[in-house]
Amino acid sequence: MADLYSVTGLHVSLADMTRKPLLGAAPRIGILHGLTFAIGRGEVVGIVGGSGSGKSTLGRALVRLLEPTAGRILFDGQDIAHLPEPALRPLRRRFQMIFQDPLSSLNPRQTVGTILRAPLALHGLPLARAAEALDAVGLPRAHLARYPHELSGGQRQRVGIARAIALRPDFILADEIVSGLDVSSQAQVLALLETLVRDFSLTLAFISHDLSVVRRLCTRIIVLHQGRIVEDAPAARLFDAPKAEYTRMLLSAIPLPDPDQPWD
Amino acid sequence: MADAAEGRGAVRRRAGLRLWLSGGWLAALAAAALLAPWIAPHDPLAQDLFAGRLPPAWQAGADPAYLLGTDSLGRDVLSRVLHGARVALFVALVAGTLTALIGAALGLLAGFYRGWVDVAISRLVDIWMAFPPVLFAILLIAVLGTGLASIIVAIVVIDWTRFARVVRAEAMAQGAMDYVASARVAGMGRLRTLATEILPNCLPTIGVLLTLEMGIAVIVEAILSFVNLSISTDAPTWGGMIAEGRLSIHQAWWVLVFPLVALFLTVLAFGQLGEGLKDRFDPVLR
Ligand SMILES: Nc1ncnc2c1ncn2[C@@H]1O[C@H](COP(=O)(O)OP(=O)(O)O)[C@@H](O)[C@H]1O
Ligand SMILES: [Mg+2]
C-alpha cells in the first residue's frame, strides 16, 4: 500500500519581518532545506530536534498551515503542497492537528461543545460525534457545557485531542502536546494517544524536543537539526545504535533513572 | 487559595455595585426620556414671565408646581431636563452605535486580513487623525448645517478611528492565537473565522468602547448645544440649559446645576457601565 505522506525536496523559507526594509519585500530566511521522507499508514512517527530546528514549521507544512517554497507533499497520492485553500478544504477533514498550548488553541469564549461541533458542522458530519469524542478521550459528557478555563491543563489538552479525532482523520499531527503538562498528566495523555492510535487506526506524527517522550510512543523517529533531516530510523534502532552525531548528543541528554547514583 | 477566592469575590461585588448603580441611573434616565411627554409636569417650551426664576420646591418663595424651579423665562427646569434627556440619549444611542459599527468593522478587517487591506485602512486612520477633532466638528457642522443629524454625522465621522485602531490591535492579537489556526485546519473559511471566532473575542473591547463613546456623544451634543450649533436655541437640551444657566448663576443656580448634574451622572454612568458589563458577563474573566 502506498504511503500516506510522501514528501520530496521540501523547502520552506519565511519572510524575516525583523529585517524588512521600509520599502520592498523582507529578506527570506530558509527554515527547511530540502526534506525527503515518507510516512506509512498506521505509522507513529516521532519528529525530534532542538528548539528552532524547524519541527513546527515542518508540521505546519504537512497540514498546510503554510505553503512550502518548493518541493512536493503527496497526501494519499495527491500533491497538496501548493493547493489553494478552496481546493484544500474538502481534504482538510483527513489531516488534523493537536496544538501545543490548549489555552491558545481553544477559543476562550466557546464552550467545549461549540468547539467540538464547529468542525463537524463544517464537514456535514453528525454532531453527536462531539460527545463520542469526549468519551474516547475519557472526559465526562457534562464537560460539553464547560468553558476551557474551567478545565485543568490535562483536560484541556484532551479536548484538543477530542477535536482532532472527532473528524475521524487519517492523519494527526501532535506538536509538543505534552510539554506544557506536569509529569503525571503527560503520562496519561501519552497513554491515551497510544489507545487512540490503536482504536482509530490513526497515522500520527508526534513532534517533541524530548526523546524520552517519543521513545514510548513512536515506531519511527526523524531527527531534525537546523532544517535538515540528520537521521530517520526505526525507534529501536535509533535508540540502540544512533548513527548521527547530533542524535547521540540528544540521547545523552536524556536523564536515565539510575538507582545506584547517589544524590548530590 | 482562600485569599485569592475572596479577593475575586470582592472584585465581583464591587463590579456588581458599579453595574447596578450605572445601569440603574441609565435605565431610569431612558424611561424618563421615553415617557417625558407624559410625565413632565409642564410643556418644556411654555414660558410664564410672571413665574421666572422660581427656586426649587424646597426653598423659600417656591411654587410647588415647579419641583426644580424655573428659568429666567419661567420655563419648568424639571420638564426641560427630562426632555433634554431625550435628545442626549438619542444622540448617544445612534451616534455611538454607528461609530462602533463602522470603526469596528474596519478595525476587524485591517487586523485580521493584514496585508494591503491593513495598509489602506491604517493610512486612512493616520490621515484622519491628523485633523484636530474640534475644528473638524465645527467645520462639518458649518457644511452640514445645525441639527441633530449633523451632530450625529460629525461624531461618527470623527470618532470611528478610535474604534478602528483599538479593534485592529485586538483582532491582530486574536488572529495570532492557535484557535484561529485550528479553525483553518478544520477547514473554516476566512470570513467565517472572522465572524464566529475573532469577533466574539473582540466584543468585550467593542462594548467598553461603545459605552465610552455614548458618554462622549452626550458631551459633544452638550458642547455643540452650548455653543449653539445643535438644534434650535430654545429647544430643551442640557448643553443649551447650561449655557443659559451660566448667565444667571448668581440669581438662579438651579438653572445651571440640575442639567449639569444630569450630564455628569450620565457620562459617568456610561463609562462605568462598560467596565461593569465586561467584568460581569465576560466568561473568561468570570
Ligand atoms: N513566522 C516566522 N517568521 C520568521 N522566522 C520564523 C517564523 N516562525 C519560525 N521561524 C524560525 O524558524 C526556525 C524554526 O522554527 P520552528 O519550526 O518553530 O522550530 P521548532 O518547532 O523546532 O522549535 C526558528 O529559527 C524560528 O526562529
Ligand atoms: Mg515548535
XYZ file of C-alpha atoms and ligand atoms in Angstrom:
578
model
C 0.000 0.000 0.000
C 1.255 3.479 -0.857
C 2.487 5.782 1.902
C 0.025 8.240 3.408
C 2.532 11.075 3.164
C 5.358 11.216 0.702
C 7.469 14.350 0.960
C 10.217 15.184 -1.506
C 12.633 18.117 -1.508
C 10.583 20.184 0.942
C 11.914 23.719 1.234
C 10.336 26.376 3.421
C 11.595 29.912 3.723
C 9.782 32.662 5.590
C 9.887 36.414 5.351
C 12.068 37.871 8.087
C 9.923 40.772 9.275
C 12.562 41.957 11.737
C 14.886 42.908 8.886
C 12.230 44.220 6.496
C 13.385 47.414 4.809
C 10.983 50.373 4.821
C 10.148 49.770 1.174
C 10.164 46.462 -0.616
C 9.953 42.870 0.478
C 11.501 41.454 3.617
C 14.504 39.167 3.098
C 13.610 35.486 3.263
C 15.313 33.107 5.631
C 15.464 29.419 4.871
C 13.927 27.283 7.622
C 13.701 23.853 5.994
C 16.325 22.836 3.438
C 15.061 20.048 1.225
C 13.477 17.339 3.366
C 12.585 13.982 1.845
C 10.757 11.309 3.814
C 7.586 9.267 3.860
C 5.016 8.347 6.481
C 3.324 4.996 6.016
C -0.271 4.295 7.027
C -0.574 3.379 10.677
C 2.912 4.581 11.470
C 3.622 6.650 14.563
C 6.497 8.895 13.616
C 8.401 10.980 16.108
C 9.872 14.244 14.858
C 12.571 15.376 17.260
C 15.204 18.075 17.332
C 16.333 21.035 19.367
C 14.410 24.259 19.720
C 14.409 26.160 16.425
C 15.335 23.117 14.356
C 12.182 23.529 12.267
C 9.888 20.858 13.731
C 6.832 23.077 13.971
C 7.466 24.530 10.543
C 7.603 21.026 9.073
C 4.401 20.103 10.906
C 2.616 23.206 9.718
C 3.630 22.460 6.150
C 2.257 18.909 6.454
C -1.190 20.181 7.468
C -0.852 23.122 5.079
C -0.981 25.899 7.633
C 1.808 27.277 5.487
C 2.727 26.848 1.847
C 6.173 25.399 1.132
C 8.555 27.367 -1.032
C 9.467 24.297 -3.062
C 9.009 20.549 -3.024
C 6.149 18.116 -3.121
C 3.866 16.881 -0.366
C 1.881 13.895 -1.574
C -1.022 13.148 0.723
C -2.638 9.857 -0.260
C -1.161 10.312 -3.709
C -2.311 13.919 -4.218
C 0.163 16.802 -4.183
C -1.139 19.285 -1.614
C 1.996 21.443 -1.439
C 0.539 24.300 -3.455
C -3.193 23.557 -3.441
C -5.179 26.763 -2.937
C -7.353 26.936 0.184
C -10.716 26.212 -1.505
C -9.350 23.060 -3.138
C -7.746 22.079 0.141
C -10.874 22.474 2.231
C -12.615 19.155 1.438
C -9.304 17.362 2.130
C -8.783 19.066 5.458
C -11.016 16.661 7.372
C -8.408 13.983 6.707
C -5.380 15.629 8.307
C -5.817 17.222 11.708
C -3.588 18.853 14.268
C -3.312 18.996 18.045
C -1.654 22.164 19.277
C 0.937 22.686 21.968
C -0.906 25.215 24.108
C -4.588 24.375 24.583
C -5.211 27.743 26.225
C -4.369 29.340 22.913
C -5.881 26.695 20.645
C -9.281 26.524 22.380
C -11.396 29.612 21.837
C -11.836 31.028 25.364
C -15.350 32.276 24.644
C -16.741 28.999 23.361
C -17.885 26.004 25.353
C -16.263 22.644 24.752
C -19.440 21.631 22.903
C -19.216 24.554 20.498
C -15.508 23.937 19.967
C -16.056 20.264 19.131
C -19.161 20.736 16.969
C -17.932 23.538 14.695
C -15.550 21.333 12.632
C -18.189 18.577 12.450
C -20.780 21.033 11.130
C -18.310 22.364 8.546
C -17.867 18.892 7.083
C -21.520 17.894 7.391
C -20.796 15.174 9.960
C -23.217 14.131 12.726
C -22.867 16.468 15.710
C -23.328 13.558 18.105
C -19.691 12.742 17.413
C -18.719 15.588 19.766
C -19.972 13.618 22.763
C -18.465 10.391 21.419
C -15.098 12.097 21.058
C -15.264 13.172 24.703
C -15.947 9.540 25.644
C -12.938 8.474 23.636
C -10.594 10.858 25.445
C -12.031 9.965 28.841
C -13.839 13.187 29.691
C -17.414 13.179 31.039
C -20.044 14.409 28.586
C -21.080 17.081 31.078
C -17.893 18.898 30.077
C -19.560 19.848 26.793
C -21.106 22.770 28.649
C -17.839 23.963 30.158
C -15.514 26.725 29.060
C -11.808 25.937 28.563
C -10.776 27.955 31.615
C -12.980 25.727 33.755
C -10.804 22.703 32.929
C -7.381 21.594 34.124
C -4.377 21.627 31.798
C -4.594 17.904 31.115
C -8.347 18.102 30.489
C -7.878 20.974 28.065
C -5.352 19.007 26.097
C -7.843 16.118 25.972
C -10.379 18.493 24.452
C -7.783 19.393 21.814
C -7.325 15.696 21.102
C -11.084 15.136 21.006
C -11.488 17.909 18.447
C -8.914 16.265 16.192
C -10.260 12.714 16.399
C -13.945 13.745 16.134
C -13.407 14.251 12.409
C -12.033 10.675 12.122
C -8.986 11.866 10.206
C -6.402 9.620 8.560
C -3.532 11.625 9.993
C -2.946 13.656 13.136
C -0.060 15.967 13.808
C 0.691 16.500 17.500
C 3.048 19.428 18.091
C 4.687 19.275 21.547
C 1.325 18.439 23.060
C 2.619 17.235 26.418
C 5.401 19.730 27.043
C 3.086 22.088 28.927
C 1.800 19.374 31.254
C 3.012 18.019 34.569
C 4.611 14.581 34.570
C 1.549 12.572 35.582
C -0.738 14.309 33.031
C 1.985 13.729 30.429
C 1.923 10.005 31.078
C -1.872 9.933 30.924
C -2.051 11.866 27.658
C 0.623 9.636 26.103
C -1.253 6.511 27.202
C -4.431 7.982 25.726
C -2.693 8.674 22.411
C -1.484 5.074 22.284
C -5.029 3.811 22.754
C -6.467 6.180 20.158
C -3.855 5.294 17.568
C -4.838 1.649 18.001
C -8.612 2.133 18.169
C -8.935 4.568 15.284
C -6.057 3.111 13.217
C -4.504 6.569 13.102
C -1.323 7.692 11.476
C 0.416 10.043 13.879
C 3.312 12.454 13.668
C 4.445 13.368 17.145
C 6.689 16.386 17.469
C 8.820 16.696 20.576
C 12.142 18.119 21.673
C 12.352 15.315 24.209
C 13.476 11.884 23.009
C 12.307 10.145 26.172
C 8.705 11.150 25.439
C 8.949 9.892 21.856
C 10.583 6.612 22.802
C 7.490 5.072 24.298
C 5.060 6.056 21.566
C 6.797 6.032 18.222
C 7.656 3.317 15.765
C 9.966 5.524 13.768
C 11.901 8.668 14.532
C 13.027 11.531 12.323
C 15.738 13.735 13.806
C 15.846 17.324 12.583
C 18.779 19.650 13.012
C 18.908 23.159 11.572
C 16.227 22.433 8.993
C 17.737 19.156 7.750
C 16.990 15.521 8.493
C 20.081 14.088 10.166
C 18.628 10.691 10.918
C 15.477 8.742 10.026
C 15.290 5.283 11.562
C 13.022 2.791 13.349
C 12.778 3.738 17.010
C 14.514 0.659 18.366
C 17.496 1.057 16.051
C 17.791 4.760 16.710
C 17.979 4.246 20.452
C 20.352 1.232 20.245
C 22.685 2.401 17.508
C 22.322 6.085 16.679
C 24.189 6.995 13.508
C 24.296 10.773 13.557
C 26.465 12.696 15.978
C 23.534 15.007 16.750
C 21.281 12.063 17.661
C 23.922 10.766 20.080
C 24.013 14.195 21.673
C 20.203 14.221 22.084
C 20.298 10.704 23.537
C 22.956 11.555 26.068
C 20.779 14.447 27.243
C 18.050 12.052 28.406
C 18.279 11.689 32.167
C 18.381 7.934 32.822
C 16.908 6.642 36.049
C 19.844 5.078 37.904
C 19.026 3.732 41.369
C 22.694 3.434 42.360
C 23.560 7.012 41.656
C 23.962 8.935 44.914
C 22.030 12.192 45.264
C 24.197 15.238 45.435
C -6.172 29.948 47.710
C -8.925 31.152 50.062
C -7.387 34.601 49.888
C -7.394 34.644 46.121
C -11.005 33.449 46.014
C -12.000 36.123 48.481
C -10.153 38.777 46.507
C -12.006 37.771 43.365
C -15.268 37.823 45.242
C -14.585 41.369 46.398
C -13.794 42.473 42.859
C -17.034 40.922 41.664
C -19.075 42.571 44.386
C -17.597 45.947 43.532
C -18.166 45.293 39.839
C -21.741 44.321 40.679
C -22.375 47.539 42.605
C -20.892 49.602 39.803
C -23.065 47.799 37.278
C -26.223 48.285 39.325
C -25.619 51.982 40.007
C -24.686 52.935 36.455
C -27.247 50.640 34.855
C -29.906 51.872 37.276
C -29.255 55.522 36.500
C -29.247 54.936 32.750
C -32.387 52.794 32.873
C -34.211 55.435 34.906
C -32.995 58.133 32.533
C -34.055 56.122 29.488
C -37.508 55.566 30.987
C -37.797 59.261 31.834
C -36.694 60.210 28.314
C -39.171 57.858 26.659
C -42.049 58.969 28.885
C -41.068 62.662 29.018
C -44.148 63.907 27.107
C -46.397 62.224 29.670
C -44.501 62.552 32.935
C -43.072 66.057 32.501
C -45.254 68.316 34.655
C -45.133 71.201 32.164
C -44.577 71.937 28.499
C -40.776 72.412 28.301
C -41.247 75.354 25.913
C -44.094 77.103 27.741
C -42.929 80.471 29.082
C -44.519 82.232 32.023
C -42.842 85.576 32.530
C -44.653 86.048 35.824
C -43.104 82.838 37.177
C -39.480 83.496 36.197
C -36.563 82.269 38.307
C -38.644 80.418 40.855
C -36.380 78.396 43.169
C -36.693 74.607 43.654
C -39.728 73.467 45.631
C -37.939 73.032 48.977
C -36.668 76.624 49.096
C -38.442 79.731 50.383
C -40.557 81.545 47.811
C -41.009 78.460 45.638
C -44.100 77.330 43.757
C -44.646 73.594 44.477
C -45.835 73.154 40.873
C -42.236 73.715 39.747
C -40.271 70.986 41.513
C -36.811 72.081 40.319
C -37.729 75.736 39.844
C -37.967 77.768 36.636
C -35.511 79.611 34.427
C -35.488 83.320 33.607
C -38.270 82.870 31.054
C -40.406 80.952 33.526
C -39.914 77.540 31.894
C -40.024 74.491 34.144
C -36.454 73.186 34.759
C -37.553 69.610 35.525
C -39.534 69.342 32.303
C -36.640 70.725 30.325
C -34.138 68.328 31.950
C -36.457 65.415 31.113
C -36.891 66.473 27.500
C -33.162 67.196 27.310
C -32.563 63.553 28.243
C -34.446 62.535 25.083
C -32.017 64.458 22.912
C -28.931 63.327 24.848
C -29.824 59.621 24.849
C -30.962 59.653 21.224
C -27.635 61.097 20.115
C -25.728 58.713 22.402
C -27.513 55.663 21.061
C -27.467 56.479 17.362
C -24.037 58.109 17.164
C -22.445 55.508 19.465
C -23.854 52.556 17.549
C -22.971 53.918 14.117
C -19.452 54.813 15.226
C -18.973 51.354 16.704
C -20.297 49.563 13.624
C -18.155 51.455 11.131
C -14.994 51.657 13.235
C -15.115 48.074 14.487
C -15.805 46.655 11.021
C -12.813 48.464 9.528
C -10.635 47.560 12.515
C -11.565 43.881 12.263
C -10.845 43.757 8.538
C -7.482 45.506 8.931
C -6.363 43.431 11.901
C -7.472 40.062 10.562
C -6.688 40.251 6.851
C -3.456 42.247 7.304
C -1.647 42.926 4.015
C -2.884 45.679 1.740
C -6.272 45.868 3.483
C -4.449 46.815 6.673
C -2.136 49.254 4.909
C -5.078 51.030 3.269
C -7.197 51.274 6.423
C -4.292 52.205 8.699
C -3.155 55.005 6.363
C -6.705 56.331 6.253
C -6.832 56.331 10.063
C -3.492 58.153 10.283
C -4.563 60.844 7.858
C -7.931 61.182 9.564
C -6.395 61.614 12.984
C -4.154 64.418 11.757
C -7.205 66.738 11.815
C -7.889 68.439 15.166
C -11.280 66.974 16.181
C -12.983 70.132 17.479
C -12.098 72.090 14.366
C -13.202 69.124 12.299
C -16.562 69.051 14.090
C -17.237 72.762 13.690
C -16.220 72.580 10.031
C -18.575 69.672 9.450
C -21.483 71.426 11.176
C -20.754 74.524 9.120
C -21.041 72.462 5.955
C -23.946 70.239 7.018
C -25.889 72.902 8.886
C -27.000 72.683 12.516
C -29.339 69.995 13.753
C -29.277 66.610 15.418
C -28.457 64.699 12.234
C -25.368 66.835 11.657
C -24.212 66.284 15.223
C -24.552 62.539 14.792
C -22.714 62.590 11.470
C -19.965 64.715 12.996
C -19.464 62.320 15.910
C -19.363 59.273 13.646
C -17.036 60.880 11.131
C -14.595 61.992 13.810
C -14.642 59.080 16.217
C -14.708 55.936 14.061
C -10.897 55.967 14.145
C -10.953 55.334 17.897
C -12.739 52.024 17.312
C -10.746 51.163 14.206
C -7.396 51.485 15.964
C -8.250 49.603 19.132
C -10.231 46.847 17.420
C -7.498 46.386 14.807
C -4.938 45.741 17.533
C -7.296 43.336 19.281
C -8.127 41.455 16.067
C -4.415 41.159 15.322
C -3.698 39.713 18.756
C -6.597 37.282 18.440
C -5.556 36.324 14.907
C -2.207 35.117 16.225
C -3.879 32.674 18.621
C -3.831 28.977 17.821
C -7.609 28.710 17.848
C -7.561 30.614 14.574
C -5.012 28.185 13.101
C -7.175 25.391 14.435
C -10.241 26.773 12.642
C -8.196 26.787 9.450
C -7.104 23.191 9.974
C -10.785 22.336 10.413
C -11.464 23.899 7.003
C -13.242 27.054 8.122
C -13.249 29.951 5.641
C -11.599 33.278 6.468
C -14.721 35.406 6.696
C -16.494 32.836 8.812
C -13.490 32.583 11.122
C -13.595 36.358 11.497
C -17.306 36.324 12.315
C -17.537 33.295 14.599
C -14.092 33.073 16.224
C -12.453 36.517 16.235
C -15.452 38.838 16.574
C -16.812 37.262 19.794
C -13.390 37.722 21.358
C -13.350 41.388 20.357
C -16.897 42.098 21.586
C -15.936 42.925 25.190
C -13.470 45.528 23.914
C -16.038 46.887 21.464
C -18.647 47.005 24.227
C -16.442 49.037 26.564
C -15.534 51.423 23.739
C -19.193 51.707 22.765
C -20.326 52.805 26.222
C -17.423 55.269 26.415
C -18.408 56.567 23.001
C -22.001 57.063 24.168
C -20.690 59.166 27.042
C -18.569 61.151 24.597
C -21.589 61.645 22.323
C -23.563 63.074 25.245
C -20.743 65.526 25.972
C -20.287 66.507 22.330
C -24.001 67.137 21.937
C -23.940 69.279 25.086
C -20.892 71.222 23.889
C -22.397 71.898 20.494
C -25.656 72.973 22.127
C -23.629 75.145 24.466
C -22.070 76.973 21.523
C -25.425 76.986 19.799
C -24.554 74.629 16.967
C -27.103 71.988 17.934
C -30.873 72.209 17.485
C -32.771 75.490 17.844
C -31.820 77.572 20.852
C -34.944 77.265 22.924
C -35.350 73.529 22.360
C -34.577 71.758 25.630
C -31.026 70.386 25.578
C -28.716 70.007 28.559
C -25.960 71.975 26.825
C -28.349 74.796 25.977
C -29.657 74.903 29.550
C -26.110 75.004 30.916
C -25.289 77.891 28.574
C -28.352 79.840 29.718
C -27.916 78.911 33.374
C -24.355 80.182 33.306
C -25.651 83.702 32.638
C -27.854 83.751 35.718
C -25.710 81.683 38.053
C -25.906 84.259 40.863
C -29.665 84.762 40.698
C -30.775 81.220 39.864
C -28.130 78.498 40.403
C -30.700 75.744 39.791
C -30.964 76.502 36.083
C -27.287 75.604 35.694
C -26.836 72.916 38.333
C -29.603 70.423 37.517
C -28.755 69.867 33.836
C -25.071 69.823 34.782
C -25.639 67.082 37.360
C -27.719 65.087 34.871
C -24.971 65.420 32.261
C -22.218 64.480 34.697
C -24.017 61.440 36.069
C -24.923 60.217 32.598
C -21.401 60.455 31.210
C -20.023 58.793 34.334
C -22.657 56.048 34.169
C -21.836 55.206 30.545
C -18.161 54.788 31.391
C -18.887 52.623 34.439
C -21.496 50.557 32.617
C -18.971 49.336 30.049
C -16.457 48.227 32.650
C -19.179 46.693 34.798
C -20.688 44.709 31.929
C -17.292 43.404 30.938
C -16.489 42.255 34.466
C -19.886 40.672 34.914
C -20.570 38.882 31.657
C -17.207 38.003 30.188
C -16.939 34.221 30.684
C -13.162 34.485 30.544
C -12.944 36.858 33.481
C -15.711 35.189 35.413
N 6.882 33.308 11.184
C 8.227 33.190 11.187
N 8.989 34.128 10.579
C 10.317 34.023 10.584
N 11.000 33.036 11.167
C 10.317 32.062 11.785
C 8.882 32.084 11.829
N 8.469 31.009 12.520
C 9.584 30.331 12.882
N 10.687 30.958 12.441
C 12.084 30.491 12.633
O 12.163 29.231 12.053
C 13.003 28.392 12.834
C 12.291 27.098 13.121
O 11.167 27.367 13.913
P 10.209 26.205 14.438
O 9.762 25.401 13.266
O 9.148 26.830 15.263
O 11.194 25.357 15.327
P 10.858 24.274 16.450
O 9.408 23.984 16.420
O 11.702 23.099 16.070
O 11.314 24.840 17.752
C 13.391 29.168 14.064
O 14.704 29.614 13.893
C 12.438 30.316 14.083
O 13.077 31.465 14.584
Mg 7.846 24.227 17.898
